[in-house]
Coordinates of C-alpha atoms and ligand atoms in Angstrom, one line a residue:
M4 CA 28.6 -23.9 -26.5
K5 CA 30.7 -26.3 -24.4
H6 CA 30.9 -24.0 -21.5
L7 CA 27.3 -23.3 -20.6
P8 CA 26.6 -23.4 -16.9
S9 CA 26.8 -27.0 -15.7
N10 CA 23.5 -27.1 -13.7
I11 CA 21.7 -27.2 -17.0
H12 CA 22.5 -30.8 -17.6
N13 CA 20.5 -33.3 -19.6
K14 CA 20.1 -35.8 -16.8
V15 CA 17.4 -33.7 -15.2
D16 CA 14.1 -35.2 -16.0
K17 CA 11.7 -33.0 -18.0
L18 CA 9.0 -33.2 -15.3
A19 CA 11.5 -32.0 -12.8
R20 CA 12.8 -29.3 -15.1
D21 CA 9.4 -27.9 -15.6
Y22 CA 8.7 -28.1 -11.9
L23 CA 11.9 -26.2 -11.1
A24 CA 11.5 -23.5 -13.7
S25 CA 10.8 -19.9 -12.5
I26 CA 11.1 -18.3 -16.0
P27 CA 7.3 -18.1 -16.5
F28 CA 7.2 -15.4 -13.8
D29 CA 10.8 -14.2 -13.1
Q30 CA 11.2 -13.0 -16.7
R31 CA 9.6 -9.9 -15.2
L32 CA 13.0 -9.2 -13.7
Y33 CA 14.9 -9.1 -17.1
R34 CA 15.6 -5.4 -16.8
Q35 CA 17.0 -5.6 -13.3
D36 CA 19.0 -8.7 -14.2
I37 CA 20.7 -7.1 -17.2
E38 CA 21.3 -3.8 -15.4
G39 CA 22.9 -5.7 -12.6
S40 CA 25.0 -7.7 -15.0
I41 CA 26.2 -4.6 -16.8
A42 CA 27.3 -3.0 -13.5
H43 CA 29.0 -6.2 -12.5
V44 CA 31.0 -6.5 -15.7
K45 CA 32.0 -2.9 -15.6
M46 CA 33.4 -3.6 -12.1
L47 CA 35.2 -6.7 -13.2
A48 CA 37.0 -4.7 -15.9
K49 CA 37.7 -1.8 -13.6
Q50 CA 39.3 -4.2 -11.1
E51 CA 41.2 -5.9 -14.0
I52 CA 39.5 -9.2 -13.2
I53 CA 38.5 -9.5 -16.9
A54 CA 39.9 -7.6 -19.9
K55 CA 38.3 -4.3 -20.8
E56 CA 37.7 -5.5 -24.4
D57 CA 35.8 -8.6 -23.1
A58 CA 33.7 -6.4 -20.8
E59 CA 32.7 -4.2 -23.8
V60 CA 31.7 -7.2 -25.8
I61 CA 29.6 -8.6 -23.0
I62 CA 27.9 -5.3 -22.3
K63 CA 27.0 -4.8 -25.9
G64 CA 25.6 -8.3 -25.9
L65 CA 23.6 -7.7 -22.8
I66 CA 22.2 -4.5 -24.3
S67 CA 21.1 -6.2 -27.4
I68 CA 19.4 -9.0 -25.4
R69 CA 17.5 -6.3 -23.5
E70 CA 16.3 -4.9 -26.9
E71 CA 15.3 -8.3 -28.1
I72 CA 13.2 -8.8 -25.0
E73 CA 11.6 -5.4 -25.2
Q74 CA 10.8 -6.0 -28.8
G75 CA 9.2 -9.3 -28.0
K76 CA 11.7 -11.2 -30.1
F77 CA 13.3 -13.1 -27.2
L78 CA 12.3 -16.7 -26.8
F79 CA 12.2 -17.6 -23.1
K80 CA 13.1 -21.2 -22.6
R81 CA 11.7 -23.2 -19.8
E82 CA 14.5 -25.7 -19.8
L83 CA 16.9 -22.8 -19.0
E84 CA 15.1 -22.5 -15.7
D85 CA 15.1 -18.8 -14.9
I86 CA 15.8 -15.3 -16.2
H87 CA 19.5 -15.4 -15.2
M88 CA 20.1 -18.6 -17.2
N89 CA 18.0 -17.4 -20.1
V90 CA 20.0 -14.2 -20.5
E91 CA 23.3 -15.9 -20.0
A92 CA 22.6 -18.6 -22.5
Q93 CA 21.5 -16.0 -25.1
L94 CA 24.7 -14.2 -24.4
F95 CA 26.7 -17.3 -25.4
E96 CA 24.6 -17.5 -28.6
K97 CA 25.5 -13.9 -29.4
I98 CA 29.1 -13.5 -28.4
G99 CA 30.4 -17.0 -27.9
D100 CA 32.5 -18.3 -25.1
V101 CA 33.6 -14.9 -23.8
A102 CA 30.1 -14.8 -22.3
G103 CA 31.5 -17.2 -19.8
K104 CA 33.3 -14.4 -18.1
L105 CA 30.2 -12.6 -17.0
H106 CA 29.5 -14.9 -14.1
T107 CA 33.0 -14.4 -12.6
A108 CA 32.8 -13.6 -8.9
R109 CA 29.1 -14.0 -8.9
S110 CA 26.5 -16.6 -8.1
R111 CA 22.9 -16.8 -9.0
N112 CA 22.2 -16.5 -5.3
D113 CA 23.5 -13.0 -5.0
Q114 CA 22.3 -12.2 -8.5
V115 CA 18.7 -13.1 -7.7
A116 CA 18.8 -11.2 -4.4
L117 CA 20.1 -8.2 -6.3
D118 CA 17.4 -8.4 -9.0
L119 CA 14.7 -8.6 -6.4
R120 CA 16.0 -5.6 -4.4
L121 CA 16.3 -3.5 -7.6
F122 CA 12.7 -4.4 -8.4
A123 CA 11.4 -3.7 -4.9
K124 CA 13.2 -0.3 -4.8
E125 CA 11.5 0.8 -8.0
E126 CA 8.1 -0.5 -6.9
I127 CA 8.3 1.2 -3.5
L128 CA 8.8 4.6 -5.2
K129 CA 5.8 3.9 -7.5
T130 CA 3.7 2.8 -4.5
I131 CA 4.5 6.1 -2.6
D132 CA 3.5 8.1 -5.7
R133 CA 0.2 6.2 -6.0
I134 CA -0.6 6.6 -2.3
K135 CA 0.0 10.3 -2.7
A136 CA -2.4 10.5 -5.7
L137 CA -5.1 8.9 -3.6
Q138 CA -4.4 11.3 -0.8
S139 CA -4.8 14.2 -3.2
S140 CA -8.2 13.0 -4.3
L141 CA -9.2 12.6 -0.6
V142 CA -8.1 16.2 0.1
E143 CA -10.1 17.5 -2.9
L144 CA -13.2 15.7 -1.8
A145 CA -12.8 17.0 1.8
E146 CA -12.3 20.6 0.5
A147 CA -15.3 20.4 -1.7
N148 CA -17.5 19.4 1.3
K149 CA -15.8 21.4 3.9
D150 CA -19.0 22.6 5.6
V151 CA -21.0 19.4 5.6
I152 CA -21.7 18.1 9.0
M153 CA -22.3 14.4 9.3
P154 CA -23.0 12.0 12.1
G155 CA -19.8 10.5 13.4
Y156 CA -20.2 6.8 14.4
T157 CA -19.1 4.4 17.0
H158 CA -20.4 0.8 16.8
L159 CA -22.0 2.1 13.7
Q160 CA -24.4 4.0 15.9
Q161 CA -24.7 7.8 15.6
A162 CA -22.3 9.2 18.2
Q163 CA -21.3 12.9 17.8
P164 CA -21.4 15.3 14.9
V165 CA -18.2 15.6 12.8
L166 CA -17.3 17.3 9.6
V167 CA -17.2 15.1 6.5
A168 CA -13.8 16.6 5.8
H169 CA -12.6 15.4 9.2
H170 CA -13.8 11.9 8.5
L171 CA -12.1 11.9 5.1
L172 CA -8.9 13.3 6.5
A173 CA -8.7 10.3 8.9
Y174 CA -8.0 8.2 5.8
F175 CA -5.4 10.8 4.8
D176 CA -3.5 10.2 8.0
M177 CA -3.7 6.5 7.6
F178 CA -2.2 6.7 4.1
Q179 CA 0.4 9.1 5.4
R180 CA 1.7 6.5 7.8
D181 CA 1.6 3.9 5.1
K182 CA 3.8 6.1 3.0
E183 CA 6.2 6.6 5.9
R184 CA 6.3 2.8 6.3
F185 CA 7.2 2.4 2.6
H186 CA 9.9 5.0 3.0
D187 CA 11.3 3.2 5.9
C188 CA 11.1 -0.2 4.2
F189 CA 13.0 1.4 1.3
K190 CA 16.1 2.0 3.5
R191 CA 16.4 -1.7 4.2
V192 CA 15.8 -2.8 0.6
D193 CA 18.5 -0.3 -0.5
V194 CA 21.4 -2.6 0.2
L195 CA 23.6 -4.2 -2.4
P196 CA 23.9 -8.0 -2.0
L197 CA 26.2 -8.6 -5.0
G198 CA 29.7 -9.7 -3.9
S199 CA 28.2 -12.2 -1.5
G200 CA 28.7 -15.0 -4.0
A201 CA 26.9 -18.2 -3.4
L202 CA 27.1 -17.8 0.4
A203 CA 30.7 -17.0 1.6
G204 CA 31.7 -14.0 -0.4
V205 CA 33.8 -14.1 -3.5
A206 CA 37.5 -14.8 -3.9
H207 CA 38.3 -11.9 -6.3
A208 CA 39.2 -8.4 -5.5
V209 CA 35.8 -7.0 -6.4
G210 CA 34.7 -3.4 -6.0
R211 CA 31.4 -3.6 -4.2
D212 CA 31.2 0.1 -3.5
F213 CA 31.6 0.8 -7.2
V214 CA 28.7 -1.6 -8.1
A215 CA 26.6 -0.1 -5.4
R216 CA 27.1 3.4 -6.8
E217 CA 26.5 2.2 -10.4
L218 CA 23.2 0.7 -9.3
G219 CA 22.2 3.4 -6.9
F220 CA 22.4 1.5 -3.7
S221 CA 23.3 3.5 -0.6
K222 CA 24.8 0.6 1.3
V223 CA 26.5 -2.8 0.7
S224 CA 25.5 -5.8 2.8
T225 CA 27.7 -6.7 5.7
N226 CA 27.2 -10.5 5.9
S227 CA 27.3 -12.7 2.8
L228 CA 25.2 -15.5 4.3
D229 CA 22.5 -13.1 5.3
A230 CA 22.6 -11.2 2.0
V231 CA 21.8 -14.3 -0.1
S232 CA 19.4 -16.0 2.3
D233 CA 17.1 -13.5 3.8
R234 CA 14.0 -12.2 2.2
D235 CA 12.9 -10.0 5.1
F236 CA 12.8 -7.1 2.7
V237 CA 10.2 -8.9 0.6
I238 CA 8.2 -9.7 3.8
E239 CA 8.5 -6.1 4.9
F240 CA 7.2 -4.8 1.6
E241 CA 4.3 -7.3 1.7
A242 CA 3.5 -6.4 5.3
T243 CA 3.4 -2.7 4.5
A244 CA 1.3 -3.5 1.5
A245 CA -1.1 -5.6 3.6
L246 CA -1.5 -2.6 6.0
T247 CA -2.2 -0.3 3.2
M248 CA -4.8 -2.7 1.7
M249 CA -6.4 -2.9 5.1
H250 CA -6.8 0.9 5.1
L251 CA -8.1 0.8 1.5
S252 CA -10.5 -1.9 2.5
R253 CA -12.0 0.2 5.3
L254 CA -12.4 3.1 3.0
A255 CA -14.0 0.7 0.5
E256 CA -16.4 -0.5 3.1
E257 CA -17.5 3.0 3.9
I258 CA -17.9 3.9 0.3
I259 CA -20.1 0.8 -0.1
L260 CA -22.1 1.6 3.0
W261 CA -22.5 5.3 2.3
S262 CA -23.6 4.7 -1.3
S263 CA -26.3 2.3 -0.3
S264 CA -29.9 3.6 -0.6
E265 CA -30.3 3.3 3.2
F266 CA -27.5 5.8 3.8
G267 CA -27.4 7.7 0.5
F268 CA -24.6 9.9 1.9
I269 CA -22.6 9.7 -1.3
A270 CA -22.9 8.7 -5.0
I271 CA -20.0 7.2 -6.8
G272 CA -19.6 8.3 -10.4
E273 CA -21.2 6.1 -12.9
A274 CA -17.8 5.3 -14.5
Y275 CA -16.9 3.5 -11.3
T276 CA -20.1 1.5 -10.6
T277 CA -21.6 -1.3 -12.5
G278 CA -25.2 -2.2 -13.4
S279 CA -27.1 -5.4 -12.8
S280 CA -28.1 -7.6 -15.6
I281 CA -31.6 -7.9 -14.3
M282 CA -32.2 -5.1 -11.8
P283 CA -32.2 -1.8 -13.8
Q284 CA -32.1 0.5 -10.7
K285 CA -28.8 -0.9 -9.5
K286 CA -25.5 1.0 -9.3
N287 CA -23.2 -1.4 -7.7
P288 CA -20.0 -0.3 -6.0
D289 CA -18.0 -3.2 -7.5
V290 CA -14.7 -1.5 -7.5
A291 CA -14.8 -0.9 -3.8
E292 CA -16.1 -4.4 -3.2
L293 CA -13.4 -5.9 -5.2
A294 CA -10.7 -3.9 -3.4
R295 CA -12.1 -5.1 -0.1
G296 CA -12.0 -8.7 -1.5
K297 CA -8.5 -8.4 -2.9
T298 CA -7.2 -7.4 0.5
G299 CA -7.5 -11.0 1.5
R300 CA -5.2 -12.1 -1.3
V301 CA -2.6 -9.6 -0.2
Y302 CA -2.7 -10.8 3.4
G303 CA -2.4 -14.3 2.0
N304 CA 0.8 -13.5 0.1
L305 CA 2.3 -12.1 3.3
M306 CA 1.4 -15.3 5.2
S307 CA 2.7 -17.4 2.4
I308 CA 6.2 -15.8 2.3
L309 CA 6.4 -15.8 6.1
T310 CA 5.7 -19.4 6.1
T311 CA 8.1 -20.2 3.3
M312 CA 11.0 -18.5 5.1
K313 CA 10.2 -20.0 8.5
G314 CA 12.7 -22.7 9.6
L315 CA 14.9 -22.5 6.5
P316 CA 18.6 -23.1 7.4
L317 CA 21.2 -20.7 6.1
A318 CA 22.0 -20.0 3.4
Y319 CA 20.1 -20.1 0.0
N320 CA 17.5 -22.8 -0.4
R321 CA 15.3 -23.4 -3.4
D322 CA 12.2 -22.8 -1.3
M323 CA 13.1 -19.1 -1.7
Q324 CA 12.2 -19.1 -5.4
E325 CA 8.6 -18.9 -4.0
D326 CA 9.3 -15.3 -3.0
K327 CA 8.5 -13.8 -6.4
E328 CA 5.0 -14.6 -7.4
G329 CA 3.5 -13.3 -4.1
L330 CA 5.6 -10.2 -4.3
F331 CA 4.6 -9.5 -7.9
D332 CA 0.9 -10.2 -7.2
T333 CA 1.0 -7.9 -4.1
V334 CA 2.7 -5.1 -6.1
D335 CA 0.1 -5.4 -8.9
T336 CA -2.9 -5.7 -6.6
L337 CA -1.8 -2.7 -4.5
H338 CA -0.9 -0.5 -7.4
S339 CA -4.1 -1.2 -9.4
T340 CA -6.2 -0.7 -6.3
L341 CA -4.5 2.6 -5.4
E342 CA -4.8 3.8 -9.0
V343 CA -8.5 3.0 -9.4
F344 CA -9.3 4.5 -5.9
A345 CA -7.6 7.8 -6.7
E346 CA -9.8 8.1 -9.7
M347 CA -13.0 6.8 -8.2
V348 CA -12.8 9.1 -5.2
K349 CA -12.7 12.1 -7.6
T350 CA -16.1 11.0 -8.9
I351 CA -17.8 10.8 -5.4
R352 CA -20.6 13.3 -4.8
V353 CA -21.6 14.0 -1.3
N354 CA -25.3 14.3 -0.7
A355 CA -25.4 16.9 2.1
K356 CA -29.2 16.8 2.3
R357 CA -29.4 13.1 2.9
I358 CA -26.7 13.4 5.5
H359 CA -28.6 16.2 7.2
E360 CA -31.7 14.1 7.3
A361 CA -29.9 11.1 8.7
I362 CA -29.0 13.0 11.8
K363 CA -32.0 11.7 13.7
K364 CA -33.5 14.4 15.8
D365 CA -30.5 15.9 17.7
Y366 CA -29.7 13.0 20.1
I367 CA -26.3 13.1 18.7
L368 CA -25.8 16.2 20.9
A369 CA -26.2 14.2 24.1
T370 CA -22.5 14.5 24.9
D371 CA -22.8 18.3 24.5
L372 CA -25.7 18.4 27.0
A373 CA -23.5 16.5 29.5
D374 CA -20.6 18.9 28.9
Y375 CA -23.1 21.7 29.4
L376 CA -23.9 20.4 32.9
V377 CA -20.3 19.9 33.7
E378 CA -19.7 23.5 32.9
K379 CA -22.4 24.4 35.4
G380 CA -20.5 22.5 38.0
M381 CA -21.9 18.9 37.9
P382 CA -19.3 16.1 37.9
F383 CA -19.2 14.4 34.5
R384 CA -20.3 11.0 35.6
E385 CA -23.4 12.4 37.2
A386 CA -24.1 14.6 34.1
H387 CA -23.8 11.5 32.0
G388 CA -26.5 9.8 34.1
V389 CA -28.8 12.8 33.9
V390 CA -28.5 13.1 30.1
A391 CA -29.0 9.3 29.7
K392 CA -32.4 9.7 31.5
L393 CA -33.2 12.8 29.6
S394 CA -32.5 11.1 26.3
E395 CA -34.7 8.2 27.2
Y396 CA -37.5 10.6 28.1
A397 CA -37.1 12.5 24.8
V398 CA -37.0 9.4 22.7
N399 CA -40.2 8.1 24.4
K400 CA -41.9 11.4 23.8
G401 CA -40.8 11.4 20.2
K402 CA -39.2 14.8 20.8
S403 CA -35.8 16.2 20.0
F404 CA -33.8 17.9 22.7
R405 CA -34.6 21.2 21.1
E406 CA -38.3 20.5 21.4
L407 CA -38.2 19.9 25.1
S408 CA -39.4 22.8 27.3
L409 CA -37.3 24.2 30.0
S410 CA -39.6 22.8 32.6
E411 CA -39.2 19.3 31.1
Y412 CA -35.4 19.9 31.4
H413 CA -35.8 20.9 35.0
G414 CA -37.4 17.6 35.7
F415 CA -33.9 16.2 35.3
S416 CA -31.7 19.0 36.6
T417 CA -32.3 22.5 37.7
L418 CA -28.9 23.5 36.3
F419 CA -30.5 23.6 32.9
A420 CA -31.2 27.2 31.8
E421 CA -32.4 29.0 28.7
D422 CA -28.8 28.8 27.2
V423 CA -29.3 25.1 26.8
Y424 CA -31.0 26.0 23.5
N425 CA -27.7 27.4 22.3
I426 CA -26.4 23.8 21.9
T427 CA -26.4 23.0 18.2
M428 CA -24.5 20.9 15.7
E429 CA -22.3 24.0 15.0
S430 CA -21.6 24.7 18.6
S431 CA -20.8 21.0 19.2
L432 CA -18.2 21.1 16.4
A433 CA -16.8 24.5 17.4
A434 CA -16.3 23.2 20.9
R435 CA -14.0 20.5 19.8
N436 CA -11.2 23.0 19.0
V437 CA -8.4 20.8 20.1
I438 CA -5.5 19.6 17.9
G439 CA -6.9 16.7 16.0
G440 CA -10.5 17.7 16.7
T441 CA -13.4 18.3 14.3
S442 CA -13.9 22.0 14.9
P443 CA -14.0 23.9 11.5
Q444 CA -10.8 25.8 12.6
Q445 CA -8.9 22.6 13.3
V446 CA -10.1 20.9 10.1
E447 CA -9.1 24.0 8.1
M448 CA -5.6 23.7 9.6
A449 CA -5.6 19.9 8.9
L450 CA -6.6 20.6 5.3
T451 CA -3.7 23.0 4.9
R452 CA -1.3 20.5 6.4
A453 CA -2.6 17.7 4.1
R454 CA -2.4 19.9 1.0
K455 CA 1.2 20.7 1.8
L456 CA 2.0 17.0 2.3
V457 CA 0.7 16.0 -1.1
E458 CA 2.3 18.9 -2.9
E459 CA 5.8 18.5 -1.6
Ligands
LIG514 N1 15.5 -19.2 -9.8 C1 16.2 -19.1 -8.6 C2 15.3 -18.3 -7.5 O1 14.4 -17.7 -8.0 C3 17.5 -18.3 -8.8 C4 18.5 -18.7 -7.8 C5 18.9 -20.1 -8.1 N2 20.0 -20.5 -7.3 C6 20.3 -21.7 -7.1 N3 21.3 -22.1 -6.4 N4 19.6 -22.7 -7.7 O2 15.5 -18.3 -6.4

């Protein structure tokens, strides 16, 4: 094999070769690499850059290499550096020197950019599906607990009553935006870099549009230097993944908090909790905790690739080989987290009784009392002050609002009348009948919208 690529020379020290190798991780791109090569060779033949017969031999060789890899018969060699060289060297083994024609009008620089874009496109579509599955589980849980009223919190202090379904659908909306961001990211990944060569374009009459069609890209890149040397699409994926993990982490935190014995709002199915080795009463929310923890790693991957790319001169630099491990790790972490959450959420049981008990007295209706006074003509700021004093009084007396007599009310404002006792959790909810509000009517509409979004 006298014609093997010249950068695999014997003068490179073994230590350096090991250091430079990306094959331990980029073998994951074998399918994209071979798919890209097949499309490239078809194009070379179509454009009469190489003979049709040679192209056929090369394609057959590539297909059999793919089979070898899939059957676990392929021996990846570290000294061959990366997936591109491993495949090409094996092609030489199989078909001899005609293999040397594969790399016509191509460089590893546009090849690796291609592989990574093909990979990212597939993974984005899988990500979107997995987000959707989790959204489905959230909708189911919301439906099943449609009538349960819970305390809504600000500063983790009970604030106003909301429907459990409303609370859950907040996460639905977050994940909806994440999905939109991935769709948007997809558009920028969906660009063919092949044809950019090492950096300046290629000196053959290649058919880039043909290759784009073969590989399912909707656009071809418009600047060769940019196409081989930017990894903004990797960064965008990781940034979008980081946001999604942030949302998952918040959901995780509430699952942890709500399943604590202090809250007891929910119970996670046993299949998604773990026991303790010494405390038999424990059901630990480890899955949620670990998701919260893994979020840090996904942020780290984002920071890492941003830092790697910062200050790199055009065009390709070897630094960029560092793009892959973080991306793979982020994909795996995000996907496994989404998957396990979609299942775990299905096992969650809401404890309506505990939630009901948690609504201490009815102080959570303070805003409604202020709104009541506003309706009777008092300016809101003044009403706020009146109800603040009233609340303090009620708390000191150990009474709920409902337990106060009308004459006690009158001590704070004579605008209070018998109908103040019509203020209930239900009336509070019903009053918030604004788009995006927690009234049962609005939540019903939101559920319908959400269901439609996951079914489409
Ligand atoms: N293993 C390399 C990477 O992942 C492939 C591109 C190598 N190009 C080069 N000129 N050394 O980035």
